[in-house]
Amino acid sequence: MQTFSLSNGISIPAIGYGTYRVTDHNAEALIQTALQCGYRHIDTARMYGNEAEVGNAIRHAGISRSDLFLTTKVWKTCLSYDDTLRSVEASLRDLGVTYLDLCLLHWPIPEKDRDQWREKDLSAWRALERLYAEKVLRAIGVSNFLPHHLMPLLAKAEIKPMVNQLEFHPGYCQPYAVSFCQAHQIQVEAWSPLGRTRVLEEPLILELAKTYGKSPAQICLRFALDQRVLPLPKSSSAQRMQENLDVFDFSLSLEDISRLMTLPQLGWGGNHPDTF
Ligand code: A2P
């Protein structure tokens, strides 16, 4: 699997398996299937409620811990120094691991005292910085932070965020946020890179699928990769999990990327970081 390099030099597999809503009785089996298909980068979150299942799946997979890249996130009810420390401790316990490859603040605005988001983000960030210094976290970052959320954090951070995970797919590719991150050496990851299937019937995507001899989902994943954005597709089928990894033998022309970039807004998930 191709990798990207984060600003602190660590490698991250260029596609990850997204586990949002992988929570039913089948969760552990699904994550095991993803590992069997070749995924080595698993993206979870405290809020997804599946860290124990992810932990069981990786323990039973017979893959060495150092060959896996594990990400989790701190939920927005925990945006304080102590609560973030406690959240990461609980994640480590439930996942059954001694370190995480990446930990993100999940959303920028806290559940309570929303107008104090700058202070709260910074105090949670201080906790991630401490855990990074203690080598409990190999990399730290944020999720759903727009440039105006990142600016106050970047001004005070001792360790800059290495990743920002954003909603990103054709029809919602947030070019200003992506270029801001790239200018600050922040790796962008894409949640819902397939627009939760809402974009797969778009005529332009169907046309490009035909032109390149690929599926609409593969066009969306390549669209992310061609812009150095790391996609985290979800799937509950082994065949589609495999299909979603089979995107390293082609790339889109600049002209086709431009056509996808300039589609009218399509398939937005509906949560804006300022109001969610
Ligand atoms: P399924 O679980 O049946 O595979 P996103 O990652 O953008 O949130 O999208 C997830 C959705 O996309 C799921 O409903 C998933 O359905 C579907 N999906 C995943 N991979 C593919 C694919 N290769 N082709 C079509 N749909 C896909």
XYZ file of N, CA and C and ligand atoms in Angstrom:
855
model
N 0.853 -1.212 0.000
C 0.000 0.000 0.000
C 0.877 1.246 0.000
N 0.525 2.164 -0.864
C 1.217 3.455 -0.903
C 1.043 4.165 0.454
N 1.960 5.049 0.785
C 1.830 5.781 2.054
C 1.969 7.282 1.808
N 1.481 8.071 2.748
C 1.806 9.487 2.822
C 2.725 9.657 4.025
N 3.454 10.771 4.014
C 4.345 11.054 5.125
C 3.783 12.239 5.909
N 3.628 12.084 7.213
C 3.128 13.207 8.023
C 4.274 14.170 8.325
N 3.939 15.361 8.840
C 4.974 16.394 9.020
C 6.033 15.989 10.040
N 5.728 15.013 10.898
C 6.768 14.543 11.836
C 7.528 13.341 11.274
N 7.293 13.031 9.999
C 8.092 12.000 9.323
C 7.489 10.606 9.365
N 6.394 10.394 10.129
C 5.874 9.022 10.162
C 5.010 8.733 8.929
N 4.990 7.456 8.548
C 4.249 7.036 7.355
C 2.832 6.639 7.731
N 1.913 6.948 6.842
C 0.501 6.591 7.077
C -0.034 5.943 5.798
N -0.617 4.752 5.876
C -1.144 4.111 4.665
C -2.159 5.020 3.963
N -2.048 5.110 2.660
C -2.761 6.130 1.874
C -4.267 5.924 1.780
N -4.752 4.767 2.219
C -6.201 4.552 2.337
C -6.439 3.913 3.701
N -7.488 4.348 4.386
C -7.845 3.728 5.662
C -9.243 3.165 5.584
N -9.555 2.244 6.487
C -10.911 1.687 6.565
C -11.688 2.488 7.615
N -12.769 3.127 7.191
C -13.597 3.930 8.098
C -14.592 3.043 8.826
N -14.720 3.246 10.146
C -15.574 2.328 10.930
C -16.796 3.006 11.538
N -17.135 4.221 11.094
C -18.339 4.865 11.629
C -19.552 3.987 11.320
N -20.368 3.739 12.316
C -21.574 2.889 12.214
C -21.263 1.413 12.064
N -19.980 1.029 12.223
C -19.663 -0.404 12.275
C -19.807 -0.786 13.752
N -21.047 -1.040 14.158
C -21.286 -1.222 15.593
C -22.161 -2.437 15.917
N -22.759 -3.083 14.937
C -23.676 -4.160 15.309
C -22.887 -5.411 15.714
N -23.593 -6.523 15.891
C -22.958 -7.758 16.367
C -21.852 -8.217 15.412
N -21.892 -7.676 14.194
C -20.971 -8.089 13.146
C -19.679 -7.269 13.104
N -19.572 -6.274 13.974
C -18.501 -5.283 13.845
C -17.111 -5.927 13.804
N -16.881 -6.834 14.745
C -15.539 -7.425 14.824
C -15.214 -8.199 13.540
N -16.213 -8.949 13.044
C -15.998 -9.736 11.816
C -15.731 -8.811 10.626
N -16.442 -7.691 10.575
C -16.247 -6.756 9.449
C -14.833 -6.171 9.451
N -14.362 -5.822 10.635
C -13.019 -5.232 10.719
C -11.975 -6.300 10.380
N -12.253 -7.531 10.802
C -11.337 -8.619 10.418
C -11.317 -8.794 8.904
N -12.488 -8.696 8.287
C -12.553 -8.812 6.824
C -11.715 -7.713 6.173
N -11.845 -6.498 6.710
C -11.065 -5.384 6.138
C -9.564 -5.685 6.258
N -9.154 -6.226 7.387
C -7.721 -6.545 7.567
C -7.304 -7.634 6.576
N -8.192 -8.624 6.380
C -7.870 -9.691 5.413
C -7.782 -9.142 3.994
N -8.595 -8.134 3.690
C -8.558 -7.531 2.350
C -7.282 -6.712 2.143
N -6.576 -6.396 3.209
C -5.317 -5.666 3.048
C -5.274 -4.305 3.712
N -6.376 -3.885 4.327
C -6.334 -2.594 5.044
C -5.390 -2.738 6.235
N -4.544 -1.723 6.416
C -3.652 -1.708 7.580
C -3.835 -0.419 8.364
N -4.792 0.373 7.944
C -5.062 1.664 8.565
C -6.542 1.658 8.926
N -6.823 1.680 10.233
C -8.206 1.608 10.721
C -8.528 2.907 11.439
N -9.638 3.516 11.038
C -10.047 4.794 11.612
C -11.289 4.593 12.473
N -11.129 4.817 13.786
C -12.284 4.733 14.681
C -12.383 6.030 15.463
N -13.271 6.041 16.463
C -13.448 7.230 17.302
C -14.114 6.775 18.581
N -13.863 7.501 19.665
C -14.525 7.193 20.937
C -16.042 7.178 20.708
N -16.528 8.140 19.933
C -17.969 8.272 19.732
C -18.578 7.103 18.940
N -17.775 6.394 18.152
C -18.357 5.317 17.337
C -18.796 4.121 18.207
N -18.217 4.040 19.410
C -18.626 2.960 20.318
C -18.169 1.585 19.871
N -17.110 1.514 19.073
C -16.684 0.189 18.569
C -15.198 -0.094 18.841
N -14.601 0.657 19.785
C -13.164 0.454 19.993
C -12.851 -0.960 20.513
N -13.745 -1.518 21.334
C -13.490 -2.875 21.843
C -13.504 -3.873 20.677
N -14.442 -3.680 19.745
C -14.525 -4.583 18.579
C -13.300 -4.420 17.685
N -12.863 -3.170 17.486
C -11.646 -2.952 16.691
C -10.474 -3.657 17.387
N -10.394 -3.492 18.699
C -9.310 -4.115 19.471
C -9.314 -5.627 19.321
N -10.499 -6.238 19.451
C -10.581 -7.702 19.310
C -10.158 -8.132 17.916
N -10.633 -7.390 16.914
C -10.311 -7.770 15.523
C -8.802 -7.711 15.299
N -8.141 -6.673 15.783
C -6.701 -6.584 15.492
C -5.919 -7.627 16.307
N -6.419 -7.947 17.488
C -5.720 -8.969 18.295
C -5.789 -10.335 17.619
N -6.934 -10.617 16.983
C -7.122 -11.945 16.382
C -6.592 -12.021 14.956
N -6.133 -10.894 14.416
C -5.758 -10.889 12.994
C -4.345 -11.421 12.760
N -3.561 -11.522 13.822
C -2.197 -12.032 13.652
C -1.304 -11.069 12.875
N -1.624 -9.796 12.927
C -0.790 -8.781 12.250
C -0.021 -8.046 13.341
N 1.262 -7.833 13.105
C 2.034 -7.204 14.167
C 1.572 -5.758 14.354
N 1.559 -5.316 15.600
C 1.043 -3.972 15.924
C 1.750 -2.902 15.104
N 3.055 -3.107 14.874
C 3.804 -2.069 14.161
C 3.432 -2.006 12.674
N 2.722 -3.030 12.174
C 2.271 -2.987 10.776
C 0.881 -2.361 10.638
N 0.298 -1.962 11.766
C -1.040 -1.372 11.734
C -0.962 0.114 12.047
N -1.853 0.863 11.441
C -1.964 2.292 11.759
C -3.360 2.507 12.345
N -3.421 2.838 13.621
C -4.693 2.961 14.340
C -4.971 4.403 14.728
N -6.129 4.887 14.317
C -6.539 6.260 14.669
C -7.791 6.211 15.528
N -7.824 7.048 16.562
C -9.104 7.298 17.234
C -9.271 8.797 17.463
N -10.435 9.165 18.018
C -10.753 10.598 18.163
C -11.386 10.857 19.519
N -11.202 12.086 19.981
C -11.750 12.534 21.270
C -13.049 13.288 20.982
N -14.141 12.862 21.607
C -15.450 13.457 21.321
C -15.565 14.858 21.919
N -16.506 15.635 21.383
C -16.590 17.064 21.741
C -17.118 17.343 23.146
N -17.535 16.306 23.861
C -17.871 16.480 25.286
C -16.605 16.458 26.145
N -15.481 16.142 25.548
C -14.230 15.958 26.316
C -13.197 17.023 25.982
N -13.636 18.207 25.551
C -12.672 19.237 25.153
C -12.157 20.015 26.379
N -11.442 19.292 27.243
C -10.679 19.926 28.323
C -9.439 19.059 28.504
N -8.479 19.595 29.245
C -7.210 18.867 29.433
C -7.456 17.500 30.085
N -8.138 17.514 31.239
C -8.313 16.259 31.982
C -9.225 15.286 31.238
N -10.302 15.801 30.654
C -11.231 14.897 29.957
C -10.569 14.270 28.731
N -9.703 15.023 28.062
C -9.008 14.453 26.899
C -8.036 13.355 27.353
N -7.305 13.612 28.455
C -6.422 12.555 28.973
C -7.230 11.299 29.289
N -8.393 11.497 29.940
C -9.224 10.344 30.321
C -9.786 9.634 29.094
N -10.151 10.417 28.065
C -10.712 9.819 26.851
C -9.673 8.937 26.152
N -8.448 9.448 26.069
C -7.402 8.648 25.393
C -7.092 7.392 26.216
N -7.088 7.542 27.542
C -6.828 6.378 28.398
C -7.895 5.305 28.165
N -9.165 5.743 28.070
C -10.255 4.791 27.838
C -10.129 4.157 26.450
N -9.712 4.939 25.456
C -9.527 4.383 24.108
C -8.431 3.310 24.108
N -7.316 3.608 24.782
C -6.215 2.637 24.835
C -6.694 1.343 25.499
N -7.465 1.515 26.578
C -7.958 0.333 27.310
C -8.890 -0.478 26.415
N -9.859 0.185 25.783
C -10.841 -0.550 24.986
C -10.205 -1.171 23.744
N -9.258 -0.461 23.157
C -8.577 -1.016 21.964
C -7.557 -2.082 22.357
N -7.146 -2.076 23.634
C -6.168 -3.064 24.107
C -4.784 -2.823 23.526
N -4.402 -1.558 23.407
C -3.083 -1.218 22.850
C -2.351 -0.275 23.820
N -1.051 -0.166 23.643
C -0.267 0.692 24.547
C 0.019 2.051 23.905
N -0.216 2.156 22.590
C -0.036 3.458 21.937
C -1.010 3.546 20.764
N -1.241 4.773 20.316
C -2.059 5.002 19.115
C -1.184 5.656 18.065
N -1.475 5.363 16.810
C -0.693 6.000 15.743
C -1.133 7.447 15.538
N -2.426 7.697 15.775
C -2.943 9.048 15.538
C -4.158 9.250 16.431
N -4.226 10.422 17.055
C -5.417 10.779 17.829
C -5.853 12.187 17.416
N -7.158 12.338 17.165
C -7.697 13.604 16.653
C -8.739 14.177 17.617
N -8.829 15.498 17.683
C -10.003 16.138 18.301
C -11.110 16.078 17.249
N -12.261 15.490 17.608
C -13.246 15.072 16.598
C -13.984 16.244 15.928
N -14.414 17.229 16.741
C -15.099 18.428 16.214
C -14.613 19.631 17.013
N -14.588 20.828 16.408
C -13.973 21.972 17.100
C -14.816 22.616 18.192
N -16.147 22.508 18.101
C -16.992 23.258 19.044
C -17.501 22.304 20.125
N -17.260 22.648 21.410
C -17.678 21.736 22.484
C -19.192 21.668 22.612
N -19.651 20.648 23.298
C -21.095 20.462 23.517
C -21.653 21.611 24.380
N -20.910 21.964 25.448
C -21.339 23.051 26.355
C -20.357 24.211 26.222
N -20.773 25.401 26.681
C -19.899 26.589 26.637
C -19.308 26.756 25.232
N -20.216 26.769 24.266
C -19.771 26.771 22.867
C -18.949 28.002 22.521
N -19.260 29.136 23.195
C -18.515 30.353 22.859
C -17.067 30.300 23.377
N -16.762 29.330 24.212
C -15.379 29.205 24.711
C -14.568 28.168 23.935
N -14.951 27.948 22.678
C -14.326 26.857 21.931
C -12.820 27.034 21.771
N -12.363 28.286 21.644
C -10.906 28.476 21.428
C -10.119 27.953 22.618
N -10.549 28.362 23.827
C -9.853 27.949 25.055
C -9.964 26.433 25.236
N -11.157 25.908 24.959
C -11.383 24.477 25.193
C -10.588 23.619 24.208
N -10.567 24.063 22.940
C -9.753 23.318 21.957
C -8.292 23.316 22.404
N -7.826 24.488 22.874
C -6.410 24.583 23.242
C -6.105 23.694 24.454
N -7.015 23.652 25.446
C -6.690 22.831 26.616
C -6.708 21.344 26.237
N -7.646 20.946 25.373
C -7.632 19.547 24.907
C -6.357 19.276 24.101
N -5.973 20.274 23.311
C -4.761 20.105 22.487
C -3.524 19.934 23.374
N -3.467 20.699 24.491
C -2.327 20.556 25.423
C -2.214 19.108 25.924
N -3.369 18.468 26.145
C -3.341 17.065 26.597
C -2.778 16.164 25.492
N -3.189 16.413 24.243
C -2.642 15.595 23.141
C -1.137 15.841 22.993
N -0.721 17.104 23.160
C 0.719 17.414 23.073
C 1.498 16.639 24.136
N 0.922 16.596 25.358
C 1.618 15.870 26.430
C 1.738 14.371 26.080
N 0.628 13.780 25.593
C 0.648 12.350 25.270
C 1.573 12.064 24.072
N 1.673 13.041 23.186
C 2.615 12.906 22.062
C 4.055 12.927 22.608
N 4.333 13.861 23.511
C 5.687 13.947 24.086
C 6.019 12.661 24.849
N 5.001 12.062 25.462
C 5.223 10.813 26.223
C 5.223 9.581 25.319
N 5.069 9.788 24.023
C 5.090 8.726 23.011
C 3.915 7.739 23.131
N 2.837 8.197 23.766
C 1.614 7.390 23.793
C 0.892 7.562 22.450
N 1.075 8.722 21.826
C 0.492 9.017 20.510
C 1.632 9.297 19.543
N 1.634 8.610 18.413
C 2.722 8.827 17.432
C 2.471 10.074 16.583
N 1.196 10.471 16.489
C 0.865 11.695 15.751
C -0.441 12.240 16.323
N -0.629 13.548 16.217
C -1.843 14.179 16.755
C -2.428 15.129 15.705
N -3.744 15.301 15.779
C -4.371 16.151 14.776
C -5.798 16.500 15.165
N -6.534 16.970 14.196
C -7.896 17.438 14.417
C -8.800 16.882 13.323
N -10.078 17.133 13.487
C -11.044 16.653 12.509
C -12.158 17.696 12.423
N -12.606 17.988 11.242
C -13.682 18.969 11.034
C -13.288 20.376 11.476
N -12.007 20.677 11.490
C -11.548 22.031 11.805
C -11.406 22.800 10.490
N -12.141 23.905 10.380
C -12.008 24.788 9.220
C -10.851 25.749 9.506
N -10.377 26.467 8.485
C -9.229 27.354 8.728
C -9.423 28.289 9.924
N -10.646 28.817 10.128
C -10.824 29.737 11.264
C -10.799 29.016 12.609
N -10.960 27.689 12.635
C -10.754 26.939 13.883
C -9.276 26.602 14.063
N -8.603 26.387 12.943
C -7.176 26.020 13.012
C -6.296 27.210 13.394
N -6.667 28.400 12.901
C -5.768 29.561 13.103
C -5.451 29.812 14.572
N -6.471 29.907 15.478
C -6.107 30.160 16.884
C -5.300 29.013 17.495
N -5.571 27.791 17.045
C -4.817 26.642 17.576
C -3.361 26.697 17.106
N -3.186 26.982 15.810
C -1.820 27.049 15.265
C -1.018 28.168 15.945
N -1.714 29.248 16.326
C -1.007 30.383 16.939
C -0.424 30.013 18.302
N -1.070 29.062 19.000
C -0.636 28.753 20.374
C -0.048 27.347 20.523
N -0.203 26.509 19.511
C 0.237 25.112 19.647
C 1.757 25.035 19.740
N 2.235 24.159 20.624
C 3.679 23.881 20.633
C 4.000 22.834 19.577
N 3.061 21.906 19.400
C 3.204 20.897 18.340
C 2.031 21.109 17.388
N 2.341 21.308 16.124
C 1.279 21.620 15.156
C 0.500 20.339 14.824
N -0.800 20.487 14.549
C -1.567 19.313 14.109
C -0.945 18.729 12.835
N -0.901 17.419 12.779
C -0.318 16.752 11.609
C -1.387 16.324 10.610
N -2.637 16.258 11.071
C -3.738 15.752 10.231
C -4.985 16.592 10.498
N -5.799 16.775 9.472
C -7.158 17.286 9.646
C -8.076 16.397 8.816
N -9.048 15.788 9.463
C -9.985 14.908 8.751
C -11.268 15.687 8.454
N -11.593 15.790 7.182
C -12.726 16.614 6.741
C -13.682 15.798 5.874
N -14.934 16.230 5.807
C -15.808 15.664 4.775
C -15.251 16.102 3.422
N -15.057 15.137 2.545
C -14.428 15.447 1.252
C -14.868 14.415 0.230
N -15.495 14.888 -0.824
C -15.863 14.010 -1.947
C -16.250 14.914 -3.108
N -16.358 14.385 -4.335
C -16.807 15.254 -5.424
C -18.140 15.881 -5.007
N -18.273 17.167 -5.246
C -19.488 17.859 -4.826
C -19.357 18.502 -3.450
N -18.300 18.170 -2.711
C -18.063 18.818 -1.407
C -16.590 18.653 -1.068
N -15.746 19.389 -1.792
C -14.315 19.135 -1.609
C -13.584 20.274 -0.906
N -14.298 21.221 -0.357
C -13.735 22.226 0.554
C -12.341 22.716 0.149
N -12.216 23.271 -1.078
C -10.870 23.589 -1.577
C -10.113 24.591 -0.715
N -10.813 25.529 -0.074
C -10.078 26.507 0.741
C -9.488 25.825 1.977
N -10.295 24.971 2.622
C -9.797 24.266 3.818
C -8.645 23.333 3.447
N -8.768 22.646 2.314
C -7.707 21.709 1.913
C -6.420 22.477 1.611
N -6.516 23.581 0.866
C -5.265 24.272 0.524
C -4.656 24.943 1.751
N -5.498 25.409 2.688
C -4.970 25.969 3.945
C -4.161 24.888 4.687
N -4.732 23.698 4.796
C -4.034 22.605 5.501
C -2.734 22.267 4.778
N -2.798 22.159 3.467
C -1.597 21.747 2.735
C -0.500 22.806 2.866
N -0.896 24.074 2.937
C 0.101 25.140 3.114
C 0.756 25.054 4.501
N 0.066 24.408 5.458
C 0.613 24.272 6.820
C 1.109 22.841 7.100
N 1.379 22.091 6.055
C 1.891 20.711 6.195
C 0.966 19.832 7.043
N -0.328 20.082 6.922
C -1.312 19.246 7.627
C -1.920 18.284 6.604
N -1.759 16.988 6.837
C -2.307 15.997 5.912
C -3.832 15.997 6.021
N -4.514 16.139 4.898
C -5.976 16.076 4.920
C -6.418 14.635 4.709
N -7.351 14.202 5.556
C -8.003 12.907 5.371
C -9.456 13.169 4.987
N -10.025 12.267 4.193
C -11.398 12.446 3.716
C -12.339 11.495 4.431
N -13.286 12.047 5.214
C -14.387 11.167 5.659
C -15.518 11.259 4.639
N -16.247 10.141 4.501
C -17.258 10.035 3.441
C -16.699 10.347 2.057
N -15.601 9.692 1.668
C -15.023 9.994 0.350
C -15.940 9.579 -0.805
N -16.964 8.752 -0.495
C -17.924 8.358 -1.533
C -19.225 9.147 -1.364
N -19.168 10.179 -0.519
C -20.390 10.955 -0.258
C -21.498 10.044 0.239
N -21.114 9.012 1.002
C -22.075 8.020 1.500
C -23.001 7.527 0.402
N -22.418 7.315 -0.759
C -23.070 6.832 -2.005
C -23.939 7.905 -2.680
N -24.085 9.071 -2.051
C -24.984 10.075 -2.623
C -24.453 10.659 -3.925
N -23.151 10.457 -4.215
C -22.609 11.069 -5.433
C -22.349 10.033 -6.535
N -22.577 8.751 -6.214
C -22.134 7.710 -7.155
C -22.967 7.640 -8.431
N -24.144 8.265 -8.415
C -24.994 8.272 -9.621
C -24.845 9.564 -10.424
N -23.970 10.452 -9.973
C -23.778 11.730 -10.661
C -23.296 11.476 -12.099
N -23.953 12.075 -13.111
C -23.592 11.758 -14.505
C -22.105 11.908 -14.815
N -21.449 12.960 -14.286
C -20.021 13.131 -14.579
C -19.214 11.959 -14.014
N -19.567 11.491 -12.833
C -18.814 10.380 -12.220
C -19.064 9.089 -13.006
N -20.294 8.914 -13.462
C -20.590 7.729 -14.296
C -19.814 7.803 -15.610
N -19.735 9.012 -16.166
C -18.993 9.187 -17.433
C -17.510 8.848 -17.225
N -16.930 9.359 -16.116
C -15.503 9.109 -15.882
C -15.251 7.631 -15.570
N -16.201 6.995 -14.886
C -16.046 5.562 -14.589
C -15.921 4.794 -15.910
N -16.727 5.172 -16.883
C -16.691 4.517 -18.195
C -15.356 4.814 -18.892
N -14.951 6.075 -18.880
C -13.709 6.479 -19.560
C -12.505 5.728 -19.006
N -12.419 5.633 -17.663
C -11.223 5.041 -17.047
C -11.366 3.531 -16.819
N -12.558 2.970 -17.116
C -12.768 1.534 -16.886
C -12.715 1.197 -15.405
N -13.233 2.090 -14.573
C -13.226 1.908 -13.117
C -14.644 2.117 -12.596
N -14.880 1.803 -11.317
C -16.226 2.019 -10.770
C -16.365 3.471 -10.311
N -17.608 3.958 -10.155
C -17.789 5.323 -9.634
C -17.073 5.525 -8.295
N -17.112 4.510 -7.421
C -16.430 4.657 -6.117
C -14.921 4.832 -6.320
N -14.368 4.069 -7.255
C -12.917 4.185 -7.508
C -12.552 5.568 -8.063
N -13.453 6.147 -8.852
C -13.200 7.515 -9.352
C -13.145 8.486 -8.172
N -14.070 8.327 -7.224
C -14.083 9.239 -6.052
C -12.805 9.072 -5.226
N -12.355 7.836 -5.047
C -11.165 7.605 -4.211
C -9.917 8.153 -4.901
N -9.864 7.972 -6.216
C -8.714 8.500 -6.974
C -8.721 10.028 -6.961
N -9.927 10.592 -6.992
C -10.084 12.051 -6.942
C -9.441 12.593 -5.656
N -9.658 11.882 -4.542
C -9.010 12.295 -3.282
C -7.497 12.117 -3.386
N -7.060 10.919 -3.765
C -5.616 10.624 -3.778
C -4.859 11.565 -4.712
N -5.463 11.889 -5.848
C -4.777 12.758 -6.810
C -4.575 14.169 -6.255
N -5.320 14.491 -5.198
C -5.092 15.795 -4.533
C -4.353 15.632 -3.218
N -3.695 14.504 -3.034
C -2.945 14.182 -1.807
C -3.843 14.178 -0.563
N -5.103 13.823 -0.777
C -6.042 13.676 0.333
C -6.230 12.181 0.578
N -6.221 11.788 1.850
C -6.214 10.367 2.218
C -7.640 9.889 2.512
N -8.208 9.034 1.641
C -9.604 8.647 1.831
C -9.796 7.525 2.861
N -10.937 7.594 3.564
C -11.293 6.602 4.593
C -12.645 5.994 4.247
N -12.730 5.195 3.166
C -14.034 4.655 2.769
C -14.535 3.604 3.763
N -15.873 3.549 3.877
C -16.495 2.511 4.702
C -17.130 1.506 3.758
N -17.145 0.250 4.142
C -17.949 -0.707 3.398
C -18.201 -1.925 4.259
N -19.363 -2.546 4.043
C -19.688 -3.754 4.795
C -19.563 -4.990 3.910
N -18.977 -4.815 2.707
C -18.839 -5.970 1.815
C -17.371 -6.177 1.449
N -16.918 -7.421 1.528
C -15.507 -7.724 1.243
C -15.161 -7.315 -0.191
N -16.112 -7.556 -1.097
C -15.836 -7.240 -2.500
C -15.639 -5.724 -2.704
N -16.487 -4.928 -2.040
C -16.331 -3.474 -2.188
C -15.119 -2.959 -1.401
N -14.812 -3.616 -0.284
C -13.582 -3.226 0.447
C -12.373 -3.391 -0.469
N -12.356 -4.511 -1.195
C -11.233 -4.781 -2.102
C -11.209 -3.789 -3.262
N -12.397 -3.573 -3.820
C -12.520 -2.613 -4.923
C -11.964 -1.251 -4.496
N -12.216 -0.875 -3.249
C -11.805 0.444 -2.768
C -10.294 0.541 -2.527
N -9.608 -0.599 -2.531
C -8.139 -0.559 -2.423
C -7.475 -0.601 -3.795
N -8.266 -0.969 -4.798
C -7.719 -1.195 -6.135
C -7.747 0.108 -6.951
N -7.021 1.085 -6.475
C -7.073 2.406 -7.122
C -5.678 2.962 -7.382
N -4.680 2.068 -7.378
C -3.308 2.573 -7.520
C -2.737 2.353 -8.917
N -3.590 1.931 -9.868
C -3.080 1.667 -11.216
C -3.588 2.685 -12.234
N -4.129 3.801 -11.752
C -4.548 4.842 -12.702
C -4.553 6.173 -11.979
N -4.602 7.256 -12.750
C -4.867 8.554 -12.113
C -5.696 9.394 -13.077
N -6.362 10.382 -12.533
C -7.267 11.225 -13.321
C -6.477 12.346 -13.984
N -6.898 12.740 -15.172
C -6.231 13.868 -15.833
C -6.572 15.159 -15.084
N -5.720 16.162 -15.257
C -5.976 17.459 -14.607
C -7.323 18.023 -15.039
N -7.642 17.778 -16.297
C -8.912 18.283 -16.826
C -10.100 17.621 -16.094
N -9.997 16.308 -15.884
C -11.108 15.619 -15.210
C -11.166 15.995 -13.730
N -9.995 16.196 -13.099
C -9.995 16.645 -11.697
C -10.699 18.000 -11.611
N -10.369 18.864 -12.571
C -10.981 20.193 -12.559
C -12.502 20.104 -12.730
N -12.961 19.199 -13.592
C -14.416 19.049 -13.777
C -15.070 18.567 -12.477
N -14.400 17.640 -11.784
C -14.962 17.129 -10.521
C -14.943 18.199 -9.432
N -13.838 18.977 -9.420
C -13.689 20.031 -8.398
C -14.762 21.102 -8.528
N -15.231 21.305 -9.746
C -16.138 22.424 -9.976
C -17.600 21.980 -10.141
N -17.893 20.739 -9.746
C -19.300 20.313 -9.713
C -20.058 21.202 -8.729
N -21.329 21.461 -8.974
C -22.099 22.165 -7.936
C -22.174 21.294 -6.673
N -22.470 21.947 -5.524
C -22.488 21.175 -4.268
C -23.445 19.995 -4.364
N -22.945 18.860 -3.867
C -23.653 17.594 -4.053
C -23.302 16.672 -2.878
N -24.326 16.067 -2.292
C -24.069 14.991 -1.329
C -23.496 15.421 0.004
N -23.648 16.711 0.367
C -23.122 17.170 1.659
C -23.823 16.430 2.794
N -23.070 16.002 3.792
C -23.622 15.248 4.920
C -24.546 16.067 5.808
N -24.387 17.399 5.791
C -25.335 18.253 6.508
C -24.854 18.791 7.846
N -23.662 18.408 8.306
C -23.159 18.946 9.574
C -22.068 19.976 9.303
N -22.319 21.223 9.708
C -21.290 22.246 9.562
C -20.543 22.365 10.890
N -19.198 22.423 10.841
C -18.439 22.450 12.096
C -18.809 23.594 13.035
N -19.282 24.711 12.540
C -19.638 25.823 13.426
C -20.948 25.592 14.171
N -21.795 24.761 13.621
C -23.122 24.597 14.234
C -23.365 23.199 14.774
N -22.478 22.271 14.454
C -22.680 20.888 14.934
C -22.161 20.730 16.352
P -21.717 -0.984 1.647
O -21.437 -1.011 3.129
O -22.933 -1.755 1.277
O -20.496 -1.316 0.823
P -18.651 6.711 2.653
O -17.400 5.945 2.916
O -18.517 7.836 1.690
O -19.320 7.184 3.930
O -19.674 5.709 1.968
C -20.106 4.542 2.609
C -21.199 3.930 1.796
O -20.679 3.614 0.497
C -21.756 2.659 2.366
O -23.149 2.751 2.223
C -21.184 1.580 1.473
O -22.104 0.547 1.312
C -20.984 2.273 0.173
N -19.837 1.771 -0.601
C -18.614 1.498 -0.150
N -17.809 1.109 -1.133
C -18.554 1.114 -2.258
C -18.286 0.802 -3.618
N -17.082 0.407 -4.007
N -19.299 0.921 -4.503
C -20.534 1.321 -4.105
N -20.848 1.647 -2.840
C -19.858 1.543 -1.917
